[in-house]
Tab-separated table of C-alpha atoms in Angstrom:
chain	number	residue	atom	x	y	z
A	117	LEU	CA	287.806	152.986	84.243
A	118	SER	CA	285.493	155.635	82.751
A	119	GLY	CA	282.746	153.019	83.069
A	120	SER	CA	280.942	150.906	80.527
A	121	ALA	CA	278.723	152.207	77.740
A	122	ARG	CA	275.887	150.192	79.213
A	123	ARG	CA	276.254	151.833	82.607
A	124	PHE	CA	276.449	155.284	81.022
A	125	GLY	CA	273.251	154.562	79.099
A	126	GLU	CA	271.438	153.299	82.185
A	127	SER	CA	272.461	156.346	84.203
A	128	ALA	CA	271.362	158.718	81.434
A	129	ALA	CA	268.039	156.873	81.134
A	130	ILE	CA	267.414	157.182	84.881
A	131	LEU	CA	268.046	160.934	84.757
A	132	LEU	CA	265.743	161.317	81.764
A	133	ALA	CA	263.056	159.420	83.669
A	134	ASP	CA	263.571	161.738	86.675
A	135	LEU	CA	262.985	164.702	84.376
A	136	ARG	CA	259.829	163.108	83.023
A	137	LEU	CA	258.561	162.443	86.548
A	138	VAL	CA	259.100	166.140	87.330
A	139	TRP	CA	257.677	167.380	84.020
A	140	ALA	CA	254.517	165.246	84.196
A	141	GLU	CA	253.556	166.795	87.523
A	142	GLN	CA	254.514	170.267	86.324
A	143	MET	CA	252.386	169.881	83.173
A	144	LEU	CA	249.333	168.890	85.205
A	145	ARG	CA	249.864	171.857	87.563
A	146	GLU	CA	250.309	174.280	84.639
A	147	SER	CA	247.544	172.742	82.505
A	148	GLY	CA	245.204	175.658	83.091
A	149	LEU	CA	242.561	173.441	84.705
A	150	ALA	CA	240.582	175.021	87.533
A	151	GLN	CA	242.222	174.926	90.961
A	152	ARG	CA	239.164	173.045	92.204
A	153	SER	CA	239.614	170.262	89.632
A	154	LEU	CA	243.325	170.036	90.360
A	155	GLN	CA	242.636	169.673	94.059
A	156	GLN	CA	240.506	166.636	93.258
A	157	ALA	CA	243.334	165.203	91.174
A	158	TRP	CA	246.369	165.669	93.449
A	159	PRO	CA	245.701	163.101	96.197
A	160	ARG	CA	244.922	160.477	93.555
A	161	TYR	CA	247.849	161.486	91.382
A	162	ASP	CA	250.241	161.317	94.348
A	163	ALA	CA	248.837	157.941	95.426
A	164	MET	CA	249.304	156.618	91.898
A	165	ARG	CA	252.935	157.678	91.733
A	166	THR	CA	253.707	156.229	95.152
A	167	GLU	CA	251.867	153.011	94.319
A	168	LEU	CA	253.845	152.655	91.087
A	169	ALA	CA	257.220	152.941	92.841
A	170	VAL	CA	256.154	150.535	95.597
A	171	GLY	CA	254.755	148.116	92.995
A	172	GLN	CA	257.986	148.303	91.017
A	173	PHE	CA	259.917	147.462	94.195
A	174	ALA	CA	257.634	144.474	94.821
A	175	ASP	CA	258.339	143.395	91.226
A	176	LEU	CA	262.064	143.630	91.906
A	177	VAL	CA	261.675	141.450	95.010
A	178	ASN	CA	259.615	138.918	93.053
A	179	ASP	CA	262.254	138.747	90.313
A	180	ALA	CA	264.975	138.111	92.906
A	181	ARG	CA	262.995	135.114	94.127
A	182	GLY	CA	263.170	133.211	90.832
A	183	VAL	CA	259.609	132.030	90.446
A	184	PRO	CA	257.369	133.796	92.970
A	185	ALA	CA	253.918	132.616	94.023
A	186	LEU	CA	251.112	133.443	91.578
A	187	ASP	CA	249.363	135.586	94.198
A	188	ALA	CA	252.458	137.742	94.590
A	189	VAL	CA	252.715	138.201	90.810
A	190	LEU	CA	249.038	139.155	90.489
A	191	ASP	CA	249.361	141.571	93.395
A	192	VAL	CA	252.240	143.340	91.663
A	193	ALA	CA	250.399	143.345	88.338
A	194	ARG	CA	247.466	145.014	90.044
A	195	ARG	CA	249.508	147.630	91.882
A	196	LYS	CA	251.977	148.397	89.167
A	197	SER	CA	250.513	147.966	85.728
A	198	GLY	CA	246.757	147.740	86.175
A	199	ASN	CA	246.319	150.660	88.523
A	200	TYR	CA	248.798	152.844	86.715
A	201	THR	CA	247.515	152.066	83.251
A	202	VAL	CA	243.771	152.006	83.768
A	203	ARG	CA	242.309	152.411	87.237
A	204	ARG	CA	243.984	155.539	88.635
A	205	PRO	CA	243.874	157.612	85.416
A	206	LEU	CA	240.158	156.795	85.166
A	207	GLU	CA	239.559	157.798	88.797
A	208	ILE	CA	241.597	160.989	88.390
A	209	GLY	CA	239.605	162.053	85.338
A	210	ALA	CA	236.290	161.197	86.981
A	211	ALA	CA	237.186	163.048	90.195
A	212	MET	CA	238.224	166.127	88.200
A	213	ALA	CA	234.948	165.995	86.280
A	214	GLY	CA	233.065	166.063	89.611
A	215	CYS	CA	231.733	162.477	89.742
A	216	ASP	CA	230.172	161.471	93.065
A	217	GLY	CA	231.600	158.832	95.411
A	218	HIS	CA	229.319	156.084	94.144
A	219	THR	CA	230.413	156.565	90.513
A	220	LEU	CA	234.062	156.877	91.544
A	221	ALA	CA	233.905	153.574	93.443
A	222	LEU	CA	232.205	151.866	90.518
A	223	LEU	CA	234.757	153.178	88.020
A	224	GLY	CA	237.486	152.094	90.428
A	225	ARG	CA	236.208	148.504	90.403
A	226	TYR	CA	235.798	148.618	86.617
A	227	GLY	CA	239.323	150.003	86.225
A	228	ALA	CA	240.849	147.408	88.543
A	229	ALA	CA	239.221	144.584	86.565
A	230	VAL	CA	240.200	145.974	83.152
A	231	GLY	CA	243.709	146.817	84.379
A	232	GLU	CA	244.234	143.262	85.560
A	233	ALA	CA	242.839	141.802	82.319
A	234	PHE	CA	245.132	144.128	80.380
A	235	GLN	CA	248.176	142.971	82.337
A	236	LEU	CA	247.297	139.275	81.996
A	237	ARG	CA	246.815	139.740	78.235
A	238	ASP	CA	250.160	141.524	78.090
A	239	ASP	CA	251.782	138.584	79.907
A	240	LEU	CA	250.349	136.122	77.376
A	241	LEU	CA	251.473	138.278	74.434
A	242	GLY	CA	254.934	138.630	75.992
A	243	ILE	CA	255.367	134.865	75.571
A	244	PHE	CA	253.101	133.876	72.672
A	245	GLY	CA	252.575	137.117	70.713
A	246	SER	CA	254.303	137.622	67.372
A	247	ALA	CA	256.777	140.461	66.989
A	248	SER	CA	254.547	142.038	64.326
A	249	ALA	CA	251.538	142.133	66.692
A	250	THR	CA	253.338	143.374	69.822
A	251	GLY	CA	256.232	145.389	68.423
A	252	LYS	CA	258.501	143.510	70.836
A	253	PRO	CA	260.710	140.479	70.134
A	254	SER	CA	258.688	137.244	70.171
A	255	GLY	CA	259.054	135.326	73.430
A	256	GLY	CA	260.794	138.355	74.939
A	257	ASP	CA	259.531	137.752	78.487
A	258	LEU	CA	260.981	134.223	78.450
A	259	SER	CA	264.356	135.400	77.091
A	260	GLU	CA	264.487	137.899	79.955
A	261	HIS	CA	263.381	135.235	82.465
A	262	LYS	CA	260.588	137.504	83.692
A	263	ALA	CA	258.419	135.809	86.296
A	264	THR	CA	255.095	136.915	84.804
A	265	SER	CA	251.652	135.597	85.745
A	266	VAL	CA	251.871	132.985	82.969
A	267	VAL	CA	255.229	131.641	84.170
A	268	ALA	CA	254.049	131.583	87.803
A	269	ALA	CA	250.781	129.862	86.851
A	270	ALA	CA	252.635	127.220	84.830
A	271	HIS	CA	254.952	126.441	87.766
A	272	HIS	CA	251.942	126.253	90.071
A	273	MET	CA	249.966	123.910	87.806
A	274	ALA	CA	252.808	121.689	86.538
A	275	ASP	CA	253.415	118.169	87.846
A	276	ALA	CA	256.810	117.422	89.395
A	277	THR	CA	258.445	116.337	86.099
A	278	ILE	CA	257.350	119.346	84.076
A	279	ARG	CA	258.067	121.691	86.980
A	280	GLY	CA	261.635	120.416	87.009
A	281	GLN	CA	261.981	121.178	83.296
A	282	LEU	CA	260.440	124.635	83.730
A	283	THR	CA	262.818	125.429	86.586
A	284	GLU	CA	265.794	124.321	84.527
A	285	LEU	CA	264.754	126.621	81.646
A	286	MET	CA	264.231	129.482	84.106
A	287	ASN	CA	267.771	128.958	85.368
A	288	THR	CA	269.457	128.723	81.959
A	289	ASP	CA	271.206	131.928	80.989
A	290	HIS	CA	271.083	132.038	77.193
A	291	LEU	CA	268.198	130.268	75.489
A	292	ASP	CA	268.125	129.579	71.743
A	293	ASP	CA	264.913	129.516	69.677
A	294	ALA	CA	264.478	125.764	70.161
A	295	ALA	CA	264.677	126.105	73.933
A	296	LEU	CA	262.174	129.000	73.892
A	297	ALA	CA	259.800	126.912	71.737
A	298	ARG	CA	260.119	123.991	74.173
A	299	TRP	CA	259.428	126.302	77.110
A	300	ARG	CA	256.269	127.614	75.381
A	301	THR	CA	255.082	124.054	74.701
A	302	LEU	CA	255.618	123.066	78.348
A	303	ILE	CA	253.680	126.111	79.560
A	304	VAL	CA	250.714	125.251	77.318
A	305	ALA	CA	250.867	121.622	78.533
A	306	THR	CA	250.356	122.699	82.161
A	307	GLY	CA	247.028	124.325	81.274
A	308	ALA	CA	248.296	127.723	82.451
A	309	VAL	CA	247.396	129.528	79.229
A	310	GLN	CA	243.809	128.293	79.373
A	311	TRP	CA	243.612	129.326	83.027
A	312	ILE	CA	244.937	132.839	82.365
A	313	GLU	CA	242.471	133.173	79.443
A	314	GLU	CA	239.658	132.286	81.842
A	315	MET	CA	240.899	134.867	84.334
A	316	ILE	CA	240.892	137.505	81.583
A	317	ALA	CA	237.347	136.605	80.510
A	318	ASP	CA	236.245	136.721	84.155
A	319	ARG	CA	237.782	140.209	84.701
A	320	VAL	CA	236.269	141.555	81.488
A	321	ALA	CA	232.820	140.221	82.448
A	322	SER	CA	233.082	141.850	85.900
A	323	ALA	CA	234.077	145.139	84.313
A	324	ARG	CA	231.098	145.023	81.938
A	325	ASP	CA	228.730	144.224	84.808
A	326	GLU	CA	229.942	147.258	86.735
A	327	ILE	CA	229.311	149.535	83.762
A	328	HIS	CA	225.936	147.971	83.015
A	329	ASP	CA	224.413	149.336	86.213
A	330	ALA	CA	226.299	152.621	86.214
A	331	PRO	CA	224.592	156.028	86.228
A	332	ILE	CA	226.679	157.011	83.198
A	333	ASN	CA	225.397	158.257	79.853
A	334	GLU	CA	225.151	155.925	76.867
A	335	PRO	CA	228.207	156.975	74.752
A	336	VAL	CA	230.520	156.786	77.799
A	337	GLN	CA	229.099	153.369	78.760
A	338	ALA	CA	229.704	152.123	75.212
A	339	ALA	CA	233.291	153.441	75.223
A	340	LEU	CA	234.056	151.760	78.556
A	341	VAL	CA	232.535	148.435	77.464
A	342	ASN	CA	234.549	148.677	74.261
A	343	MET	CA	237.760	149.342	76.177
A	344	ALA	CA	237.149	146.259	78.334
A	345	ALA	CA	236.477	144.149	75.231
A	346	ILE	CA	239.872	145.049	73.720
A	347	CYS	CA	241.537	143.012	76.475
A	348	LYS	CA	239.701	139.923	75.243
A	349	VAL	CA	241.195	140.100	71.754
A	350	ARG	CA	243.764	137.328	71.321
A	351	ALA	CA	246.212	139.099	69.035
A	352	ALA	CA	248.872	136.589	68.013
B	148	LEU	CA	270.447	134.632	87.152
B	149	SER	CA	268.294	136.417	89.727
B	150	GLY	CA	270.803	139.253	89.483
B	151	SER	CA	273.515	140.501	91.776
B	152	ALA	CA	272.982	141.903	95.274
B	153	ARG	CA	274.618	145.114	94.078
B	154	ARG	CA	272.184	145.496	91.216
B	155	PHE	CA	269.222	144.769	93.494
B	156	GLY	CA	270.461	147.423	95.918
B	157	GLU	CA	270.950	149.988	93.181
B	158	SER	CA	267.479	149.349	91.762
B	159	ALA	CA	265.892	149.633	95.212
B	160	ALA	CA	267.810	152.866	95.871
B	161	ILE	CA	266.589	154.376	92.582
B	162	LEU	CA	262.981	153.558	93.463
B	163	LEU	CA	263.385	155.044	96.936
B	164	ALA	CA	264.810	158.200	95.351
B	165	ASP	CA	261.807	158.337	92.971
B	166	LEU	CA	259.520	158.203	95.998
B	167	ARG	CA	261.451	161.007	97.652
B	168	LEU	CA	261.240	163.119	94.492
B	169	VAL	CA	257.463	162.633	94.535
B	170	TRP	CA	257.112	163.152	98.289
B	171	ALA	CA	259.187	166.354	98.377
B	172	GLU	CA	256.886	168.030	95.874
B	173	GLN	CA	253.809	166.654	97.613
B	174	MET	CA	254.981	167.965	101.000
B	175	LEU	CA	255.497	171.466	99.596
B	176	ARG	CA	252.042	171.390	97.981
B	177	GLU	CA	250.394	170.134	101.204
B	178	SER	CA	252.465	172.372	103.502
B	179	GLY	CA	249.520	174.648	104.228
B	180	LEU	CA	251.311	177.702	102.835
B	181	ALA	CA	249.131	180.234	101.048
B	182	GLN	CA	248.343	179.512	97.400
B	183	ARG	CA	249.917	182.851	96.536
B	184	SER	CA	253.235	181.907	98.168
B	185	LEU	CA	253.209	178.505	96.515
B	186	GLN	CA	252.667	180.092	93.123
B	187	GLN	CA	255.851	182.093	93.679
B	188	ALA	CA	257.697	178.902	94.592
B	189	TRP	CA	256.627	176.512	91.831
B	190	PRO	CA	258.464	177.925	88.771
B	191	ARG	CA	261.672	178.148	90.804
B	192	TYR	CA	261.170	174.737	92.359
B	193	ASP	CA	260.554	173.162	88.956
B	194	ALA	CA	263.585	174.926	87.465
B	195	MET	CA	265.737	173.680	90.356
B	196	ARG	CA	264.681	170.067	89.857
B	197	THR	CA	265.223	170.221	86.101
B	198	GLU	CA	268.574	171.937	86.565
B	199	LEU	CA	269.680	169.241	89.005
B	200	ALA	CA	268.915	166.400	86.607
B	201	VAL	CA	270.585	168.212	83.697
B	202	GLY	CA	273.600	169.028	85.890
B	203	GLN	CA	273.840	165.418	86.989
B	204	PHE	CA	273.832	164.359	83.349
B	205	ALA	CA	276.628	166.856	82.586
B	206	ASP	CA	278.549	165.338	85.524
B	207	LEU	CA	278.088	161.879	84.020
B	208	VAL	CA	279.432	163.114	80.681
B	209	ASN	CA	282.422	164.741	82.406
B	210	ASP	CA	283.204	161.512	84.265
B	211	ALA	CA	283.119	159.560	81.014
B	212	ARG	CA	285.756	161.894	79.631
B	213	GLY	CA	288.403	160.981	82.211
B	214	VAL	CA	289.710	164.393	83.212
B	215	PRO	CA	287.406	167.109	81.822
B	216	ALA	CA	288.357	170.764	81.422
B	217	LEU	CA	288.215	172.826	84.617
B	218	ASP	CA	285.541	175.095	83.112
B	219	ALA	CA	283.293	172.096	82.482
B	220	VAL	CA	283.763	170.899	86.072
B	221	LEU	CA	282.982	174.322	87.520
B	222	ASP	CA	279.925	174.635	85.297
B	223	VAL	CA	278.574	171.347	86.623
B	224	ALA	CA	279.445	172.310	90.197
B	225	ARG	CA	277.443	175.494	89.728
B	226	ARG	CA	274.422	173.866	88.135
B	227	LYS	CA	274.308	170.768	90.260
B	228	SER	CA	275.613	171.366	93.741
B	229	GLY	CA	275.791	175.132	94.183
B	230	ASN	CA	272.392	176.008	92.808
B	231	TYR	CA	270.686	173.065	94.416
B	232	THR	CA	272.303	173.481	97.812
B	233	VAL	CA	272.307	177.250	98.234
B	234	ARG	CA	271.091	179.494	95.440
B	235	ARG	CA	267.700	178.076	94.455
B	236	PRO	CA	266.475	177.301	98.008
B	237	LEU	CA	267.386	180.868	98.979
B	238	GLU	CA	265.539	182.298	95.966
B	239	ILE	CA	262.514	180.088	96.600
B	240	GLY	CA	262.273	181.230	100.214
B	241	ALA	CA	262.762	184.880	99.291
B	242	ALA	CA	260.149	184.714	96.513
B	243	MET	CA	257.648	183.088	98.863
B	244	ALA	CA	258.306	185.803	101.439
B	245	GLY	CA	257.444	188.423	98.806
B	246	CYS	CA	260.903	189.920	98.137
B	247	ASP	CA	261.101	192.299	95.175
B	248	GLY	CA	263.057	191.600	91.984
B	249	HIS	CA	266.082	193.616	93.084
B	250	THR	CA	266.495	191.645	96.315
B	251	LEU	CA	265.862	188.346	94.531
B	252	ALA	CA	268.604	189.099	91.990
B	253	LEU	CA	271.014	190.108	94.746
B	254	LEU	CA	270.301	186.951	96.762
B	255	GLY	CA	270.707	184.956	93.564
B	256	ARG	CA	274.223	186.344	93.038
B	257	TYR	CA	275.053	185.798	96.721
B	258	GLY	CA	273.740	182.235	96.541
B	259	ALA	CA	275.657	181.437	93.365
B	260	ALA	CA	278.920	182.643	94.946
B	261	VAL	CA	278.377	180.799	98.248
B	262	GLY	CA	277.214	177.686	96.427
B	263	GLU	CA	280.349	177.602	94.327
B	264	ALA	CA	282.580	178.214	97.361
B	265	PHE	CA	280.756	175.411	99.188
B	266	GLN	CA	281.332	172.992	96.302
B	267	LEU	CA	285.026	173.916	95.947
B	268	ARG	CA	285.497	173.440	99.706
B	269	ASP	CA	283.744	170.088	99.444
B	270	ASP	CA	286.110	169.084	96.606
B	271	LEU	CA	289.142	169.955	98.750
B	272	LEU	CA	287.749	168.054	101.749
B	273	GLY	CA	286.949	165.078	99.522
B	274	ILE	CA	290.699	164.708	98.902
B	275	PHE	CA	292.413	166.223	101.936
B	276	GLY	CA	289.749	166.130	104.683
B	277	SER	CA	290.072	163.624	107.520
B	278	ALA	CA	287.375	161.006	107.940
B	279	SER	CA	286.534	162.441	111.379
B	280	ALA	CA	285.911	165.921	109.933
B	281	THR	CA	283.921	164.920	106.865
B	282	GLY	CA	282.240	161.694	107.923
B	283	LYS	CA	283.421	160.170	104.646
B	284	PRO	CA	286.476	157.990	103.999
B	285	SER	CA	289.649	160.079	103.686
B	286	GLY	CA	290.693	160.606	100.073
B	287	GLY	CA	287.348	159.168	98.972
B	288	ASP	CA	287.095	161.272	95.819
B	289	LEU	CA	290.500	160.000	94.634
B	290	SER	CA	289.636	156.361	95.363
B	291	GLU	CA	286.501	156.837	93.257
B	292	HIS	CA	288.498	158.632	90.538
B	293	LYS	CA	286.053	161.538	90.627
B	294	ALA	CA	287.088	164.360	88.295
B	295	THR	CA	286.452	167.164	90.798
B	296	SER	CA	287.570	170.789	90.460
B	297	VAL	CA	290.782	169.997	92.378
B	298	VAL	CA	291.708	167.098	90.092
B	299	ALA	CA	290.892	169.135	86.969
B	300	ALA	CA	292.864	172.149	88.255
B	301	ALA	CA	295.890	169.961	89.041
B	302	HIS	CA	295.868	168.476	85.538
B	303	HIS	CA	295.541	171.954	84.080
B	304	MET	CA	298.427	173.405	86.118
B	305	ALA	CA	300.829	170.447	86.052
B	306	ASP	CA	303.896	170.315	83.808
B	307	ALA	CA	304.173	167.446	81.339
B	308	THR	CA	305.996	165.097	83.760
B	309	ILE	CA	303.591	165.516	86.659
B	310	ARG	CA	300.590	165.453	84.332
B	311	GLY	CA	301.754	162.064	83.096
B	312	GLN	CA	301.925	160.771	86.681
B	313	LEU	CA	298.498	162.234	87.503
B	314	THR	CA	296.977	160.615	84.421
B	315	GLU	CA	298.493	157.263	85.351
B	316	LEU	CA	297.003	157.461	88.856
B	317	MET	CA	293.623	158.469	87.386
B	318	ASN	CA	293.746	155.370	85.178
B	319	THR	CA	294.793	152.909	87.910
B	320	ASP	CA	291.889	150.851	89.148
B	321	HIS	CA	292.716	150.032	92.766
B	322	LEU	CA	294.894	152.477	94.677
B	323	ASP	CA	296.488	151.645	98.031
B	324	ASP	CA	297.144	154.238	100.762
B	325	ALA	CA	300.674	154.933	99.511
B	326	ALA	CA	299.395	155.660	95.994
B	327	LEU	CA	296.673	157.941	97.360
B	328	ALA	CA	299.254	159.798	99.451
B	329	ARG	CA	301.485	160.204	96.410
B	330	TRP	CA	298.543	161.514	94.367
B	331	ARG	CA	297.768	164.084	97.092
B	332	THR	CA	301.416	165.232	97.152
B	333	LEU	CA	301.452	165.647	93.372
B	334	ILE	CA	298.246	167.691	93.456
B	335	VAL	CA	299.700	170.049	96.080
B	336	ALA	CA	302.918	170.338	94.042
B	337	THR	CA	300.973	171.695	91.036
B	338	GLY	CA	299.685	174.618	93.076
B	339	ALA	CA	296.086	173.561	92.467
B	340	VAL	CA	295.148	173.553	96.165
B	341	GLN	CA	296.380	177.122	96.625
B	342	TRP	CA	294.470	178.172	93.500
B	343	ILE	CA	291.228	176.579	94.629
B	344	GLU	CA	291.644	178.226	98.064
B	345	GLU	CA	291.968	181.590	96.301
B	346	MET	CA	288.833	180.878	94.278
B	347	ILE	CA	286.950	180.087	97.500
B	348	ALA	CA	288.163	183.318	99.162
B	349	ASP	CA	287.173	185.258	96.045
B	350	ARG	CA	283.647	183.781	95.988
B	351	VAL	CA	283.143	184.384	99.707
B	352	ALA	CA	284.285	188.020	99.342
B	353	SER	CA	281.847	188.541	96.431
B	354	ALA	CA	279.047	187.061	98.480
B	355	ARG	CA	279.786	189.386	101.420
B	356	ASP	CA	279.893	192.406	99.104
B	357	GLU	CA	276.462	191.577	97.740
B	358	ILE	CA	274.994	191.366	101.229
B	359	HIS	CA	276.736	194.508	102.389
B	360	ASP	CA	274.665	196.726	100.111
B	361	ALA	CA	271.456	194.744	100.420
B	362	PRO	CA	268.164	196.252	101.647
B	363	ILE	CA	267.904	193.447	104.203
B	364	ASN	CA	267.543	193.807	107.950
B	365	GLU	CA	270.532	193.419	110.260
B	366	PRO	CA	269.987	189.904	111.747
B	367	VAL	CA	269.370	188.424	108.282
B	368	GLN	CA	272.471	190.168	106.896
B	369	ALA	CA	274.541	188.764	109.781
B	370	ALA	CA	273.200	185.242	109.199
B	371	LEU	CA	273.996	185.388	105.480
B	372	VAL	CA	277.524	186.719	106.071
B	373	ASN	CA	278.042	183.981	108.633
B	374	MET	CA	276.846	181.302	106.217
B	375	ALA	CA	279.320	182.538	103.599
B	376	ALA	CA	282.141	182.520	106.151
B	377	ILE	CA	281.571	178.841	106.962
B	378	CYS	CA	282.829	177.983	103.467
B	379	LYS	CA	286.156	179.583	104.326
B	380	VAL	CA	286.815	177.267	107.259
B	381	ARG	CA	289.569	174.817	106.366
B	382	ALA	CA	288.376	171.808	108.320
B	383	ALA	CA	290.972	169.064	107.986
């Protein structure tokens, strides 16, 4: 009657996250940065936080649909992970440093491309990465039946027979190691992994092109190119 | 496998609440109020939000304990509902209007007393209020087995026999109308309702005393005394 331990833990975690949402904003406000810099940051900071919550809701809707369309998955990846992890923080920093509109737009495109590559790489590692490389259980995204870009791409590219097998795995509650291994093999057989790798390479190349023409000094250019390149590394 | 409708709804509600937490702060920042007024508001606003989350966590812990001690319930009521509903908003407004420290402290004491009276009244209405008066289902707090001040006071004041019956009701999952009615009768029999009414009257009297000596103009004094009096009304 006093509720389950799991529910208690979830409720406590939500409250802790509320505190962190409050504290993050408070820390930026009390950072000691000039009022002028902060005023450049706030609209972008607010947009980022709103975008994250809306993206998370879209993710929730996608998950409820079983296997959503690849476009829907990529859209969520862009709004939720990519923008939050790379694009918006980059834009916020650049705006606070007084970059002009041209540079901001360019960094925005760079950040969007790198953010998407980062998310796609994360989706591959979530299925094929080793626990030692990712720090998460191997095949974790499959165990949790997460409809990531890789899963959606595999369903999209599979023929009818393989798609039937993929759907059955997606709808099976508890999967043992053999079932997870079979699922991974089926995904590779559809060509989805190769396709996602090509998408990553494409995003990283776009990001590098943006930086190549940018009116940014040499060390910063090198750091940004380096950051993009990290997404290409196939840790396994 | 795609999860329950209930879980989807809860997740969506949490995200909507995150958005509202972000938007509330954004609206205050973009309100157009002078920077000087806002700087008076922020520390109090931040403290209020932190206090609310911490109070909510304390509430969660109390609920997990079955029937917590009355002191623990009142402490949560103060931190969560009272401060959030009355005291901190009053202090924020007064600080923004440029009130001195003496007036702020006085309004703080007034707000704490009214806030506590408000919460105690709410706890009584949650058990004895009619649906038409409260807009919530009658006896809702009992159906949900909420360990409010009234429930805690009844357990504290009951003799061993009645306490046994109260504990049994608290531990019964689904209660029909007859059981709820019996629970209400037992609570009244302990004297807890009378005691909570006395606590409300005591808090309202303290609040009025604070205002009586305050260096505040007449219409504002009258409004504050009136607000305190509303907590005395025994809507049923």
